Coordinates of C-alpha atoms in Angstrom, one line a residue:
X1 CA 7.4 -9.7 43.9
X2 CA 9.0 -7.7 45.9
X3 CA 8.0 -10.3 48.7
X4 CA 9.7 -13.1 47.0
X5 CA 12.9 -11.0 46.0
X6 CA 14.8 -14.5 46.8
X7 CA 13.1 -16.3 44.5
X8 CA 12.3 -14.1 41.9
X9 CA 13.0 -16.1 38.7
X10 CA 11.2 -19.2 39.8
X11 CA 8.1 -17.2 41.2
X12 CA 7.7 -15.0 38.2
X13 CA 8.1 -17.7 35.4
X14 CA 5.1 -19.5 37.4
X15 CA 2.9 -16.7 36.4
X16 CA 0.6 -15.9 33.5
X17 CA 3.5 -13.5 31.8
X18 CA 0.5 -13.0 28.7
X19 CA -1.9 -11.3 30.9
X20 CA -1.3 -7.2 31.2
X21 CA -1.3 -7.2 34.7
X22 CA 1.7 -8.9 35.1
X23 CA 3.5 -7.3 32.1
X24 CA 3.0 -4.0 34.4
X25 CA 3.7 -5.3 37.7
X26 CA 7.4 -6.4 36.4
X27 CA 8.1 -3.4 34.6
X28 CA 7.3 -1.5 37.5
X29 CA 9.5 -4.0 39.8
X30 CA 12.1 -2.9 36.8
X31 CA 11.7 0.7 37.9
X32 CA 12.1 -0.2 41.6
X33 CA 15.4 -1.7 40.6
X34 CA 16.7 1.2 38.8
X35 CA 15.8 3.7 41.4
X36 CA 16.9 1.6 44.4
X37 CA 20.7 2.4 43.9
X38 CA 22.6 4.8 42.0
X39 CA 24.7 2.4 39.7
X40 CA 22.0 0.0 38.1
X41 CA 23.4 -3.5 40.1
X42 CA 20.3 -4.9 41.3
X43 CA 18.5 -4.0 37.8
X44 CA 21.4 -5.7 35.7
X45 CA 21.6 -9.0 38.1
X46 CA 18.0 -9.4 37.4
X47 CA 17.8 -8.8 34.1
X48 CA 21.0 -11.9 33.8
X49 CA 19.0 -14.1 35.4
X50 CA 16.8 -14.9 32.6
X51 CA 17.6 -16.0 29.0
X52 CA 16.5 -15.0 26.3
X53 CA 16.4 -17.9 24.2
X54 CA 13.8 -19.2 26.1
X55 CA 10.4 -17.2 25.2
X56 CA 8.9 -16.8 28.6
X57 CA 12.5 -15.3 30.2
X58 CA 12.9 -13.4 27.2
X59 CA 9.5 -11.8 27.7
X60 CA 10.6 -10.9 31.0
X61 CA 13.9 -9.4 29.7
X62 CA 12.0 -7.1 27.5
X63 CA 9.7 -5.9 29.9
X64 CA 12.6 -4.8 32.3
X65 CA 13.9 -3.1 29.1
X66 CA 10.9 -1.3 28.7
X67 CA 11.3 -0.1 32.4
X68 CA 13.9 2.2 31.4
X69 CA 11.6 3.7 29.2
X70 CA 8.8 4.5 31.9
X71 CA 11.2 5.0 34.5
X72 CA 11.6 8.9 36.3
X73 CA 15.3 9.3 34.3
X74 CA 15.8 7.1 31.5
X75 CA 18.6 9.4 30.3
X76 CA 20.4 8.7 33.5
X77 CA 20.0 4.8 34.0
X78 CA 20.7 4.2 30.6
X79 CA 23.8 6.3 30.6
X80 CA 24.7 3.7 34.0
X81 CA 23.2 0.6 31.5
X82 CA 25.7 1.7 28.7
X83 CA 28.4 -0.7 29.1
X84 CA 25.8 -3.7 29.0
X85 CA 24.1 -2.4 26.2
X86 CA 26.9 -1.8 23.7
X87 CA 28.4 -5.6 24.6
X88 CA 28.0 -8.5 22.1
X89 CA 28.0 -5.9 19.3
X90 CA 25.3 -4.3 20.7
X91 CA 22.2 -7.3 21.0
X92 CA 20.8 -5.5 24.7
X93 CA 21.0 -2.4 22.6
X94 CA 19.3 -3.4 19.7
X95 CA 16.6 -4.9 21.7
X96 CA 15.8 -2.0 23.9
X97 CA 15.4 0.1 20.9
X98 CA 13.0 -2.5 19.0
X99 CA 10.9 -2.0 22.1
X100 CA 11.1 1.3 22.4
X101 CA 9.7 2.1 18.6
X102 CA 7.0 -0.2 19.7
X103 CA 6.1 1.1 23.9
X104 CA 6.7 5.0 22.7
X105 CA 4.4 4.7 19.9
X106 CA 0.7 4.1 19.4
X107 CA -1.4 2.9 16.6
X108 CA -2.5 5.9 14.1
X109 CA -6.2 6.5 14.3
X110 CA -7.0 6.8 10.5
X111 CA -4.7 3.2 9.8
X112 CA -7.5 1.7 12.6
X113 CA -10.3 3.3 10.5
X114 CA -9.0 1.8 7.3
X115 CA -8.8 -1.2 8.8
X116 CA -12.9 -1.3 9.8
X117 CA -13.5 -0.4 6.2
X118 CA -11.2 -2.6 3.8
X119 CA -11.6 -6.2 3.6
X120 CA -9.1 -8.0 4.1
X121 CA -6.8 -5.8 6.5
X122 CA -7.0 -6.6 10.3
X123 CA -6.5 -4.4 13.4
X124 CA -3.1 -5.9 14.3
X125 CA -1.8 -5.1 11.0
X126 CA -2.8 -1.6 10.2
X127 CA -1.8 -1.0 14.1
X128 CA 1.8 -1.4 12.6
X129 CA 1.3 1.4 9.6
X130 CA 2.3 5.1 10.4
X131 CA 2.6 4.7 14.3
X132 CA 2.2 7.8 15.9
X133 CA 4.5 8.9 18.5
X134 CA 3.9 9.5 22.5
X135 CA 6.1 12.6 22.8
X136 CA 6.9 12.6 26.1
X137 CA 9.0 9.3 26.2
X138 CA 11.1 10.5 23.1
X139 CA 13.6 13.1 24.4
X140 CA 15.6 11.4 27.2
X141 CA 16.5 8.4 24.5
X142 CA 17.1 10.7 22.0
X143 CA 19.8 12.6 24.0
X144 CA 21.5 9.6 24.8
X145 CA 21.5 8.1 21.5
X146 CA 23.1 11.5 20.2
X147 CA 25.9 11.6 23.1
X148 CA 26.8 7.8 21.6
X149 CA 25.8 8.7 18.1
X150 CA 29.3 7.7 16.9
X151 CA 29.2 4.2 18.5
X152 CA 25.9 3.6 17.9
X153 CA 25.3 4.2 14.4
X154 CA 28.2 1.1 14.2
X155 CA 25.9 -1.2 16.7
X156 CA 22.7 -1.0 15.2
X157 CA 22.3 1.1 12.0
X158 CA 19.1 0.2 10.6
X159 CA 17.2 0.6 13.9
X160 CA 18.5 4.1 14.5
X161 CA 17.6 5.2 11.2
X162 CA 13.6 4.0 12.1
X163 CA 13.7 5.8 14.9
X164 CA 15.2 8.8 13.3
X165 CA 12.9 8.9 10.4
X166 CA 10.2 8.7 13.3
X167 CA 11.3 11.7 14.9
X168 CA 11.9 14.1 11.2
X169 CA 8.5 12.9 9.9
X170 CA 6.4 13.5 12.9
X171 CA 8.2 16.9 13.9
X172 CA 8.2 20.6 12.0
X173 CA 11.4 21.8 10.9
X174 CA 12.1 23.9 13.8
X175 CA 11.8 21.5 17.0
X176 CA 13.6 20.1 19.8
X177 CA 16.1 17.6 19.1
X178 CA 15.3 17.8 15.0
X179 CA 18.8 19.1 14.4
X180 CA 20.8 16.8 16.6
X181 CA 18.6 13.8 15.2
X182 CA 19.4 14.9 11.6
X183 CA 23.1 14.8 12.8
X184 CA 23.0 11.3 13.6
X185 CA 21.3 10.3 10.1
X186 CA 23.7 11.8 8.7
X187 CA 26.6 10.3 10.4
X188 CA 25.1 6.9 9.9
X189 CA 24.4 7.4 6.3
X190 CA 28.3 8.5 5.9
X191 CA 29.5 5.3 7.6
X192 CA 27.5 3.0 5.5
X193 CA 28.6 5.1 2.3
X194 CA 32.1 4.7 3.7
X195 CA 31.7 1.0 4.7
X196 CA 30.3 -0.1 1.3
X197 CA 32.5 1.9 -0.6
X198 CA 35.8 -0.5 0.9
X199 CA 33.9 -3.3 -0.5
X200 CA 31.9 -4.2 2.2
X201 CA 28.6 -6.2 1.8
X202 CA 25.6 -4.5 3.7
X203 CA 22.0 -6.9 4.2
X204 CA 18.6 -6.3 5.4
X205 CA 18.3 -3.0 3.7
X206 CA 20.5 -1.7 6.3
X207 CA 21.6 1.2 3.7
X208 CA 18.3 2.2 2.3
X209 CA 16.8 2.7 5.7
X210 CA 20.2 5.1 6.1
X211 CA 19.8 6.5 2.9
X212 CA 16.0 7.2 3.3
X213 CA 16.8 8.9 6.6
X214 CA 19.5 11.0 5.8
X215 CA 17.7 12.9 2.6
X216 CA 15.2 13.6 5.1
X217 CA 17.3 16.0 6.9
X218 CA 18.3 18.3 4.1
X219 CA 16.3 21.2 5.9
X220 CA 18.8 20.8 8.9
X221 CA 21.8 20.2 7.0
X222 CA 21.4 21.4 3.3
X223 CA 25.0 21.4 2.1
X224 CA 26.1 18.5 3.5
X225 CA 23.2 16.1 2.6
X226 CA 23.2 17.3 -0.8
X227 CA 27.2 16.3 -1.1
X228 CA 26.4 13.0 0.1
X229 CA 23.9 12.4 -2.3
X230 CA 25.6 13.8 -5.4
X231 CA 28.8 11.2 -4.2
X232 CA 26.1 8.8 -4.4
X233 CA 24.7 9.2 -7.6
X234 CA 28.1 9.6 -9.1
X235 CA 27.8 13.4 -9.5
X236 CA 31.2 14.3 -7.6
X237 CA 34.0 12.8 -8.4
X238 CA 35.8 11.5 -5.0
X239 CA 38.6 9.3 -4.2
X240 CA 38.1 5.7 -3.7
X241 CA 40.1 3.3 -1.7
X242 CA 42.5 1.2 -3.7
X243 CA 42.2 -2.6 -3.6
X244 CA 45.3 -3.9 -3.3
X245 CA 45.7 -6.5 -5.6
X246 CA 46.9 -10.2 -4.6
X247 CA 50.8 -10.8 -5.4
X248 CA 50.3 -14.2 -7.6
X249 CA 47.2 -12.8 -9.4
X250 CA 46.9 -13.1 -13.1
X251 CA 46.3 -10.5 -15.3
X252 CA 42.8 -11.2 -17.4
X253 CA 43.3 -11.5 -21.1
X254 CA 42.0 -9.2 -23.1
X255 CA 38.9 -9.4 -25.1
X256 CA 38.7 -9.6 -29.1
X257 CA 35.6 -8.2 -28.8
X258 CA 35.4 -4.9 -26.4
X259 CA 38.0 -2.2 -27.3
X260 CA 38.7 0.7 -24.4
X261 CA 37.2 4.1 -25.4
X262 CA 38.1 7.1 -23.7
X263 CA 34.7 8.8 -22.8
X264 CA 33.3 12.3 -21.3
X265 CA 30.6 12.5 -18.8
X266 CA 27.0 13.0 -19.8
X267 CA 26.2 16.5 -18.6
X268 CA 23.1 15.4 -16.9
X269 CA 24.0 11.8 -16.2
X270 CA 26.2 10.2 -13.7
X271 CA 30.4 9.3 -13.9
X272 CA 29.9 6.2 -13.0
X273 CA 27.6 3.8 -11.9
X274 CA 25.4 4.5 -9.1
X275 CA 24.7 2.7 -5.7
X276 CA 21.3 1.2 -7.1
X277 CA 19.9 1.1 -3.2
X278 CA 20.1 4.8 -3.2
X279 CA 18.8 5.6 -6.9
X280 CA 15.6 3.1 -5.5
X281 CA 15.3 5.0 -2.6
X282 CA 15.3 7.9 -4.9
X283 CA 12.8 7.2 -7.2
X284 CA 10.0 4.8 -5.7
X285 CA 10.0 6.4 -2.0
X286 CA 8.8 10.0 -0.8
X287 CA 12.5 10.6 0.8
X288 CA 13.6 13.0 -1.9
X289 CA 10.5 15.3 -1.5
X290 CA 12.0 17.6 0.9
X291 CA 15.0 18.2 -1.2
X292 CA 12.8 19.1 -4.3
X293 CA 11.2 21.9 -2.2
X294 CA 14.4 22.9 -0.6
X295 CA 16.8 22.7 -3.4
X296 CA 14.7 21.6 -6.9
X297 CA 18.0 22.4 -8.9
X298 CA 20.0 19.2 -6.9
X299 CA 17.0 17.2 -6.6
X300 CA 16.4 17.7 -10.4
X301 CA 20.6 16.4 -11.2
X302 CA 20.2 13.5 -8.6
X303 CA 17.0 12.1 -10.8
X304 CA 18.5 12.4 -13.9
X305 CA 21.5 10.5 -12.3
X306 CA 19.3 8.2 -11.3
X307 CA 17.7 7.9 -14.5
X308 CA 20.4 8.0 -17.0
X309 CA 23.2 5.1 -17.5
X310 CA 26.8 6.0 -17.2
X311 CA 29.1 6.2 -20.0
X312 CA 30.3 2.9 -21.2
X313 CA 34.3 2.4 -21.2
X314 CA 34.2 -0.4 -23.6
X315 CA 32.4 -0.6 -27.1
X316 CA 32.3 -3.4 -29.4
X317 CA 32.7 -3.0 -33.3
X318 CA 29.8 -5.8 -33.7
X319 CA 26.8 -4.2 -32.0
X320 CA 25.5 -0.9 -30.5
X321 CA 27.0 0.5 -27.2
X322 CA 24.0 2.3 -26.3
X323 CA 21.0 -0.2 -25.2
X324 CA 18.2 1.5 -24.5
X325 CA 19.3 5.1 -25.4
X326 CA 21.4 4.5 -22.1
X327 CA 18.6 5.4 -19.9
X328 CA 18.2 3.4 -16.7
X329 CA 14.7 1.3 -16.9
X330 CA 14.0 1.3 -13.2
X331 CA 12.3 -1.7 -11.7
X332 CA 8.6 -2.3 -11.0
X333 CA 7.6 1.0 -13.6
X334 CA 5.4 -1.2 -15.7
X335 CA 2.9 -0.6 -16.5
X336 CA 3.3 3.0 -17.4
X337 CA 1.4 5.3 -15.2
X338 CA 1.7 9.0 -14.2
X339 CA 2.8 8.3 -10.3
X340 CA 6.1 6.2 -11.3
X341 CA 8.8 8.5 -9.8
X342 CA 9.3 11.6 -8.6
X343 CA 7.5 13.4 -11.8
X344 CA 4.1 13.9 -10.1
X345 CA 5.4 15.3 -7.3
X346 CA 8.0 17.5 -8.8
X347 CA 5.4 19.3 -10.9
X348 CA 2.9 19.8 -7.9
X349 CA 5.5 21.4 -5.4
X350 CA 7.8 23.0 -8.7
X351 CA 6.0 23.2 -12.5
X352 CA 9.1 24.9 -14.2
X353 CA 12.0 22.9 -12.5
X354 CA 9.3 19.4 -13.0
X355 CA 9.0 20.3 -17.0
X356 CA 12.9 21.2 -16.9
X357 CA 13.4 17.5 -15.6
X358 CA 11.3 15.9 -17.7
X359 CA 12.1 17.6 -21.1
X360 CA 16.0 17.1 -20.4
X361 CA 15.3 13.6 -20.3
X362 CA 13.8 13.5 -23.4
X363 CA 16.0 15.5 -25.0
X364 CA 18.9 12.9 -23.6
X365 CA 17.1 10.0 -25.1
X366 CA 16.4 11.9 -28.3
X367 CA 19.8 13.0 -28.6
X368 CA 20.9 8.9 -27.9
X369 CA 18.5 7.5 -30.0
X370 CA 20.6 8.0 -33.5
X371 CA 23.4 5.8 -31.9
X372 CA 21.2 2.8 -32.5
X373 CA 21.7 3.5 -36.5
X374 CA 25.1 2.8 -38.4
X375 CA 24.6 5.0 -41.1
X376 CA 24.0 8.8 -40.2
X377 CA 22.2 8.9 -43.9
X378 CA 19.5 6.5 -42.4
X379 CA 18.3 8.1 -39.3
X380 CA 14.9 9.6 -39.7
X381 CA 13.8 12.5 -38.8
X382 CA 11.8 15.9 -39.8
X383 CA 13.0 19.5 -40.6
X384 CA 10.8 22.3 -38.6
X385 CA 11.0 26.0 -40.3
X386 CA 11.0 28.0 -37.1
X387 CA 11.9 32.0 -36.9
X388 CA 13.5 31.9 -40.2
X389 CA 15.4 29.1 -39.3
X390 CA 15.4 25.5 -39.9
X391 CA 15.4 23.0 -37.3
X392 CA 16.1 19.1 -37.7
X393 CA 14.7 16.8 -35.1
X394 CA 15.6 13.1 -35.6
X395 CA 12.7 10.6 -34.3
X396 CA 10.3 8.8 -36.3
X397 CA 6.5 7.1 -35.2
X398 CA 8.1 5.2 -32.4
X399 CA 10.0 8.1 -31.1
X400 CA 6.5 10.6 -31.1
X401 CA 4.8 7.5 -29.5
X402 CA 7.7 7.1 -26.4
X403 CA 4.9 8.6 -23.9
X404 CA 3.0 5.3 -24.5
X405 CA 6.4 3.2 -22.8

């Protein structure tokens, strides 16, 4: 390759780039270009000889990007390439980080074993699941990401979330760079929170990955993670940006069927409708497991806020204002099964708090159930004498069999 420096593009494109030997040779050539000069000018000029719109040329560019990972000083070369990486909304930076997630990890041996035992599961698919870190390549890149964290979360939020997830999930609580990565994850989630709060739309599950990642950092930043979580599930009231109304906006006519009412927040539910993506992450993934261990009381508060609907600000005289007992029925929970949500994990980790979570949810539903009746006299119930005191419990045969729903 070096003997064809003057015509490198035509020479290399004439070769079989699917060959591992040529791929390795191009990476080594990329390392040579990086170390040839302190400003990485030769690497940059060579990189831009190729066009990412052409598949074969894109392969060469990707191999040159991989050369940074395998070089003798990745942090040094990443710093010298920072201006190039962040240009055009971080397009090259995203490509580099995606290559890093592939080349700085390896297939999980357990998932490869599954592929041999489970019909229909191929090795190529299994090799993408739960990949193991090749730890030697990670610290220089993580230090670089931390030094540019304020820019990087805006340029490639989803990719940085995936990198932070891999590091936090695969390292013990007290481990090198874990706090720095948790700080990036928290910064990323706060940026997404403010971005959505301003009325912007997030696509491709960028917000879900950010929420999932910052929750994993509760051991490093317990107060900050808890505060943001309570904001996302509307358990903390906070100032929201005011939307400017157009000068010529026509006021909406008042509905004849709905009347505004003064509502007090539930003791266990949210003040307002919460972020659905955050609720989905909390209820249907393992992202909340670390908080259940670290602070079960706050985890319980978050789960209840995800399951209970906010008080309705309008009421109708012609229908009940309490559909489904003011419980937000999560999607994908049918048919009912014991592993839905966080209940089973909560009972395993902290049985007392787990039972209290279930009791609070059932008590809330039971408390709201009578609202479906128009007359208090028609509410079914049962009176039980307990410690010389009569206690009235609302319910009928349908309430008794709620556990089947």
